[in-house]
Amino acid sequence: MVLAVSPPTPVVIDIDYHLAMIQAHKRWCACFGMAIAPDTDIGGASASEVVMFDFAGQLLPFTLDDGGEKSSIGLSIWAGGEYQEPLAPNWRLRVGGSIFRREYAGKQFDRMGLGFHAGPRWLIDPRTEASLLLTFRREWQGSRPSSRSAGVRLEASRRFTPRLSGQLGATWSKKRHDESTRSDGPVSDLSVGLTLSGRPTLQANFHTGWERARTEAETLRNRTLSLGARIALPCGFNVSETLTGRLTDF
């Protein structure tokens, strides 16, 4: 909050030092959230009553028994936590996990996931840090296991000026499905964010993300681009908006 008013250089240096000390002494962190989750197509079905399937090089029509899309309103809950163990003055070992659950009226559409990550965190200087994490994730659809993935994630952040800071994240993972093996393949994503402190009580966050799934089935390959912004208002209120677009290659 003080950095947002552009204080004199000696004050900036002093604040940078104390912020770095606070980050270096942090051991535990946790998060919890919940949201209403309306979905106009919880089963991921086609909007058409008749769809075309490729059989031996020929497209054959198939009539959907359930009429295609299904709409429902669910409840989404997620939580996570992490512990950091000091290894050296500028090194920490991060170990953490997460869980999410999404409930709908039809139990076959419920989803649950468990995640785990571990790896080193490098406090490069008072304004810069980076982490390299091994990740693992297991997901369930309804009451049955649906997929598992393992990979590596890079996280980095830097405060460029007293008011402007940036964040970078990149992940590569190998995803395998228990039943739909045609959906197996590597998934990669890249995200970049900027945080601007306009005033002590006003902060704006802008981020963009890119994701690509290279499944074994070419008709399931897709690329995702997202743009978002968050404004921190007085009295602890935040307002955010995210726009996501997905392109599937055929």
Tab-separated table of C-alpha atoms in Angstrom:
chain	number	residue	atom	x	y	z
A	1	MET	CA	0.000	0.000	0.000
A	2	VAL	CA	2.868	2.386	0.762
A	3	LEU	CA	4.672	1.544	-2.486
A	4	ALA	CA	1.546	2.604	-4.427
A	5	VAL	CA	2.141	6.267	-3.484
A	6	SER	CA	5.732	6.251	-4.871
A	7	PRO	CA	7.668	7.007	-1.664
A	8	PRO	CA	11.318	8.193	-1.710
A	9	THR	CA	13.965	5.708	-2.801
A	10	PRO	CA	15.331	4.980	0.710
A	11	VAL	CA	11.801	4.082	1.841
A	12	VAL	CA	11.337	1.789	-1.195
A	13	ILE	CA	14.592	-0.016	-0.385
A	14	ASP	CA	13.506	-0.469	3.233
A	15	ILE	CA	10.080	-1.805	2.209
A	16	ASP	CA	11.634	-4.226	-0.302
A	17	TYR	CA	13.871	-5.599	2.442
A	18	HIS	CA	11.011	-6.147	4.878
A	19	LEU	CA	8.730	-7.710	2.235
A	20	ALA	CA	11.541	-10.108	1.308
A	21	MET	CA	12.000	-11.043	4.973
A	22	ILE	CA	8.260	-11.681	5.358
A	23	GLN	CA	8.243	-13.950	2.294
A	24	ALA	CA	11.368	-15.777	3.472
A	25	HIS	CA	9.810	-16.533	6.877
A	26	LYS	CA	6.464	-17.728	5.506
A	27	ARG	CA	5.898	-21.417	6.313
A	28	TRP	CA	2.196	-22.200	5.873
A	29	CYS	CA	-0.478	-21.022	3.488
A	30	ALA	CA	-4.019	-22.247	2.843
A	31	CYS	CA	-7.028	-21.400	0.703
A	32	PHE	CA	-10.719	-22.283	0.625
A	33	GLY	CA	-13.508	-21.288	-1.727
A	34	MET	CA	-16.965	-22.192	-2.943
A	35	ALA	CA	-19.251	-21.061	-5.756
A	36	ILE	CA	-22.528	-21.752	-7.496
A	37	ALA	CA	-21.688	-23.681	-10.695
A	38	PRO	CA	-24.361	-23.410	-13.415
A	39	ASP	CA	-23.579	-25.485	-16.515
A	40	THR	CA	-25.620	-25.630	-19.728
A	41	ASP	CA	-23.964	-28.882	-20.831
A	42	ILE	CA	-22.740	-30.848	-17.823
A	43	GLY	CA	-22.412	-34.040	-19.868
A	44	GLY	CA	-20.367	-32.459	-22.659
A	45	ALA	CA	-22.870	-33.711	-25.244
A	46	SER	CA	-23.625	-32.352	-28.685
A	47	ALA	CA	-26.411	-29.794	-29.078
A	48	SER	CA	-27.720	-31.761	-32.078
A	49	GLU	CA	-30.028	-34.757	-31.814
A	50	VAL	CA	-28.102	-36.419	-34.657
A	51	VAL	CA	-24.298	-36.570	-34.648
A	52	MET	CA	-21.870	-38.030	-37.185
A	53	PHE	CA	-19.316	-40.702	-36.264
A	54	ASP	CA	-16.315	-41.757	-38.299
A	55	PHE	CA	-16.505	-45.528	-38.900
A	56	ALA	CA	-13.916	-47.130	-41.193
A	57	GLY	CA	-13.491	-43.851	-43.050
A	58	GLN	CA	-17.233	-43.304	-43.515
A	59	LEU	CA	-19.376	-40.772	-41.611
A	60	LEU	CA	-22.464	-42.475	-40.189
A	61	PRO	CA	-25.421	-40.683	-38.508
A	62	PHE	CA	-26.267	-41.560	-34.907
A	63	THR	CA	-29.360	-40.379	-33.000
A	64	LEU	CA	-28.802	-39.440	-29.361
A	65	ASP	CA	-31.189	-41.204	-26.977
A	66	ASP	CA	-30.966	-38.538	-24.277
A	67	GLY	CA	-31.558	-35.565	-26.554
A	68	GLY	CA	-28.050	-34.136	-26.270
A	69	GLU	CA	-27.243	-31.334	-23.865
A	70	LYS	CA	-28.280	-31.274	-20.213
A	71	SER	CA	-28.398	-28.204	-17.975
A	72	SER	CA	-28.000	-28.112	-14.227
A	73	ILE	CA	-26.907	-25.882	-11.365
A	74	GLY	CA	-24.293	-27.314	-9.032
A	75	LEU	CA	-22.088	-26.394	-6.120
A	76	SER	CA	-18.307	-26.151	-6.430
A	77	ILE	CA	-16.006	-26.350	-3.386
A	78	TRP	CA	-12.196	-26.286	-3.337
A	79	ALA	CA	-9.418	-26.099	-0.757
A	80	GLY	CA	-5.643	-26.354	-0.605
A	81	GLY	CA	-2.623	-25.934	1.603
A	82	GLU	CA	1.169	-25.803	1.468
A	83	TYR	CA	4.163	-25.979	3.797
A	84	GLN	CA	7.648	-24.604	3.053
A	85	GLU	CA	10.729	-26.059	4.725
A	86	PRO	CA	13.933	-23.935	4.764
A	87	LEU	CA	16.859	-25.633	3.029
A	88	ALA	CA	19.267	-22.673	2.846
A	89	PRO	CA	19.037	-18.881	3.290
A	90	ASN	CA	17.554	-18.449	-0.218
A	91	TRP	CA	16.027	-21.896	-0.777
A	92	ARG	CA	12.791	-23.506	0.402
A	93	LEU	CA	11.143	-26.882	-0.210
A	94	ARG	CA	7.462	-26.497	-1.115
A	95	VAL	CA	5.071	-29.384	-0.392
A	96	GLY	CA	1.329	-28.999	-0.815
A	97	GLY	CA	-1.959	-30.450	-1.949
A	98	SER	CA	-5.420	-29.458	-3.112
A	99	ILE	CA	-8.905	-30.897	-3.465
A	100	PHE	CA	-12.009	-29.848	-5.354
A	101	ARG	CA	-15.543	-31.192	-5.543
A	102	ARG	CA	-18.374	-30.257	-7.907
A	103	GLU	CA	-21.861	-31.574	-7.102
A	104	TYR	CA	-24.870	-31.743	-9.442
A	105	ALA	CA	-28.351	-33.233	-9.135
A	106	GLY	CA	-27.303	-36.146	-11.330
A	107	LYS	CA	-24.574	-38.044	-9.486
A	108	GLN	CA	-23.054	-39.250	-12.762
A	109	PHE	CA	-21.988	-35.661	-13.499
A	110	ASP	CA	-20.259	-35.024	-10.171
A	111	ARG	CA	-16.525	-34.351	-10.353
A	112	MET	CA	-13.754	-34.557	-7.794
A	113	GLY	CA	-10.014	-34.041	-7.985
A	114	LEU	CA	-6.976	-34.411	-5.754
A	115	GLY	CA	-3.687	-32.655	-6.480
A	116	PHE	CA	-0.175	-32.789	-5.041
A	117	HIS	CA	2.957	-30.746	-5.732
A	118	ALA	CA	6.497	-30.589	-4.388
A	119	GLY	CA	9.691	-28.799	-5.387
A	120	PRO	CA	12.249	-26.079	-4.590
A	121	ARG	CA	11.594	-22.357	-4.279
A	122	TRP	CA	14.460	-19.946	-4.985
A	123	LEU	CA	14.411	-16.464	-3.431
A	124	ILE	CA	16.623	-14.863	-6.069
A	125	ASP	CA	16.596	-11.317	-4.671
A	126	PRO	CA	14.205	-9.130	-2.642
A	127	ARG	CA	12.039	-8.597	-5.743
A	128	THR	CA	12.344	-11.912	-7.607
A	129	GLU	CA	11.586	-15.563	-6.882
A	130	ALA	CA	11.028	-18.789	-8.834
A	131	SER	CA	9.783	-22.323	-8.124
A	132	LEU	CA	10.068	-25.621	-10.018
A	133	LEU	CA	7.425	-28.138	-8.951
A	134	LEU	CA	6.590	-31.747	-9.710
A	135	THR	CA	2.812	-32.145	-9.936
A	136	PHE	CA	0.362	-35.037	-9.764
A	137	ARG	CA	-3.424	-34.998	-10.166
A	138	ARG	CA	-6.184	-37.616	-9.920
A	139	GLU	CA	-9.789	-36.996	-10.999
A	140	TRP	CA	-13.095	-38.809	-10.623
A	141	GLN	CA	-16.288	-38.525	-12.708
A	142	GLY	CA	-19.302	-39.554	-10.654
A	143	SER	CA	-18.002	-42.306	-8.389
A	144	ARG	CA	-15.527	-43.743	-10.900
A	145	PRO	CA	-11.882	-42.741	-11.523
A	146	SER	CA	-11.644	-40.793	-14.789
A	147	SER	CA	-8.089	-39.524	-15.323
A	148	ARG	CA	-4.634	-38.995	-13.846
A	149	SER	CA	-1.811	-36.682	-14.821
A	150	ALA	CA	1.777	-36.010	-13.804
A	151	GLY	CA	4.107	-33.250	-14.907
A	152	VAL	CA	6.251	-30.268	-14.015
A	153	ARG	CA	5.378	-26.623	-13.341
A	154	LEU	CA	7.482	-23.454	-13.357
A	155	GLU	CA	6.366	-20.408	-11.347
A	156	ALA	CA	8.129	-17.040	-11.203
A	157	SER	CA	7.327	-13.527	-10.017
A	158	ARG	CA	9.095	-10.161	-9.952
A	159	ARG	CA	8.252	-6.661	-8.766
A	160	PHE	CA	9.479	-4.421	-11.590
A	161	THR	CA	8.627	-1.074	-9.999
A	162	PRO	CA	7.037	-0.035	-6.700
A	163	ARG	CA	3.649	-0.191	-8.441
A	164	LEU	CA	4.060	-2.907	-11.072
A	165	SER	CA	4.745	-6.606	-10.564
A	166	GLY	CA	4.534	-9.616	-12.875
A	167	GLN	CA	3.825	-13.337	-12.596
A	168	LEU	CA	4.677	-16.220	-14.922
A	169	GLY	CA	3.467	-19.822	-14.872
A	170	ALA	CA	4.135	-22.725	-17.254
A	171	THR	CA	3.031	-26.357	-16.950
A	172	TRP	CA	3.617	-29.522	-18.947
A	173	SER	CA	1.878	-32.738	-17.939
A	174	LYS	CA	1.028	-36.135	-19.364
A	175	LYS	CA	-2.645	-36.984	-18.937
A	176	ARG	CA	-4.109	-40.486	-19.101
A	177	HIS	CA	-7.759	-41.516	-18.894
A	178	ASP	CA	-9.077	-44.693	-17.316
A	179	GLU	CA	-11.616	-45.384	-20.076
A	180	SER	CA	-11.430	-42.862	-22.927
A	181	THR	CA	-7.828	-43.564	-23.941
A	182	ARG	CA	-8.339	-41.549	-27.154
A	183	SER	CA	-8.180	-38.471	-24.908
A	184	ASP	CA	-4.700	-39.380	-23.613
A	185	GLY	CA	-1.862	-37.020	-24.406
A	186	PRO	CA	0.307	-34.138	-23.176
A	187	VAL	CA	-1.256	-30.915	-21.922
A	188	SER	CA	0.731	-27.673	-21.775
A	189	ASP	CA	-0.255	-24.227	-20.580
A	190	LEU	CA	1.339	-20.817	-20.166
A	191	SER	CA	0.030	-17.885	-18.123
A	192	VAL	CA	1.318	-14.333	-17.709
A	193	GLY	CA	-0.015	-11.768	-15.249
A	194	LEU	CA	0.589	-8.145	-14.308
A	195	THR	CA	-0.465	-6.431	-11.090
A	196	LEU	CA	-0.733	-2.643	-11.019
A	197	SER	CA	-1.229	-0.695	-7.789
A	198	GLY	CA	-2.852	2.537	-8.880
A	199	ARG	CA	-3.570	3.755	-5.359
A	200	PRO	CA	-3.128	2.282	-1.881
A	201	THR	CA	-6.725	1.012	-1.994
A	202	LEU	CA	-6.989	0.207	-5.712
A	203	GLN	CA	-5.154	-2.683	-7.370
A	204	ALA	CA	-5.766	-4.100	-10.835
A	205	ASN	CA	-4.660	-7.560	-11.976
A	206	PHE	CA	-4.509	-8.557	-15.646
A	207	HIS	CA	-3.684	-12.051	-16.839
A	208	THR	CA	-3.724	-14.044	-20.035
A	209	GLY	CA	-3.400	-17.777	-20.433
A	210	TRP	CA	-2.845	-20.306	-23.202
A	211	GLU	CA	-3.455	-24.041	-23.012
A	212	ARG	CA	-3.028	-26.830	-25.551
A	213	ALA	CA	-4.082	-30.470	-25.334
A	214	ARG	CA	-2.399	-32.846	-27.806
A	215	THR	CA	-4.663	-35.879	-27.479
A	216	GLU	CA	-4.173	-39.099	-29.429
A	217	ALA	CA	-7.481	-38.439	-31.186
A	218	GLU	CA	-7.033	-35.395	-33.422
A	219	THR	CA	-10.731	-34.490	-33.105
A	220	LEU	CA	-10.237	-33.893	-29.373
A	221	ARG	CA	-7.229	-31.574	-29.654
A	222	ASN	CA	-7.870	-28.020	-28.547
A	223	ARG	CA	-6.248	-24.702	-27.678
A	224	THR	CA	-7.549	-22.384	-24.968
A	225	LEU	CA	-6.950	-18.641	-24.501
A	226	SER	CA	-8.170	-16.703	-21.456
A	227	LEU	CA	-8.086	-13.033	-20.470
A	228	GLY	CA	-8.961	-11.697	-17.044
A	229	ALA	CA	-8.819	-8.696	-14.763
A	230	ARG	CA	-9.280	-8.176	-11.023
A	231	ILE	CA	-9.723	-4.939	-9.128
A	232	ALA	CA	-9.198	-4.822	-5.364
A	233	LEU	CA	-11.609	-2.282	-3.911
A	234	PRO	CA	-11.667	-0.753	-0.419
A	235	CYS	CA	-13.030	-2.667	2.592
A	236	GLY	CA	-11.755	-6.019	1.280
A	237	PHE	CA	-14.066	-6.319	-1.755
A	238	ASN	CA	-12.719	-7.706	-5.044
A	239	VAL	CA	-14.289	-7.629	-8.504
A	240	SER	CA	-12.985	-9.921	-11.237
A	241	GLU	CA	-13.907	-10.954	-14.771
A	242	THR	CA	-12.497	-13.733	-16.952
A	243	LEU	CA	-13.129	-14.441	-20.629
A	244	THR	CA	-12.127	-17.844	-21.998
A	245	GLY	CA	-12.175	-19.079	-25.586
A	246	ARG	CA	-11.424	-22.584	-26.846
A	247	LEU	CA	-10.527	-23.666	-30.367
A	248	THR	CA	-10.741	-27.338	-31.370
A	249	ASP	CA	-8.857	-28.588	-34.435
A	250	PHE	CA	-10.566	-31.095	-36.740
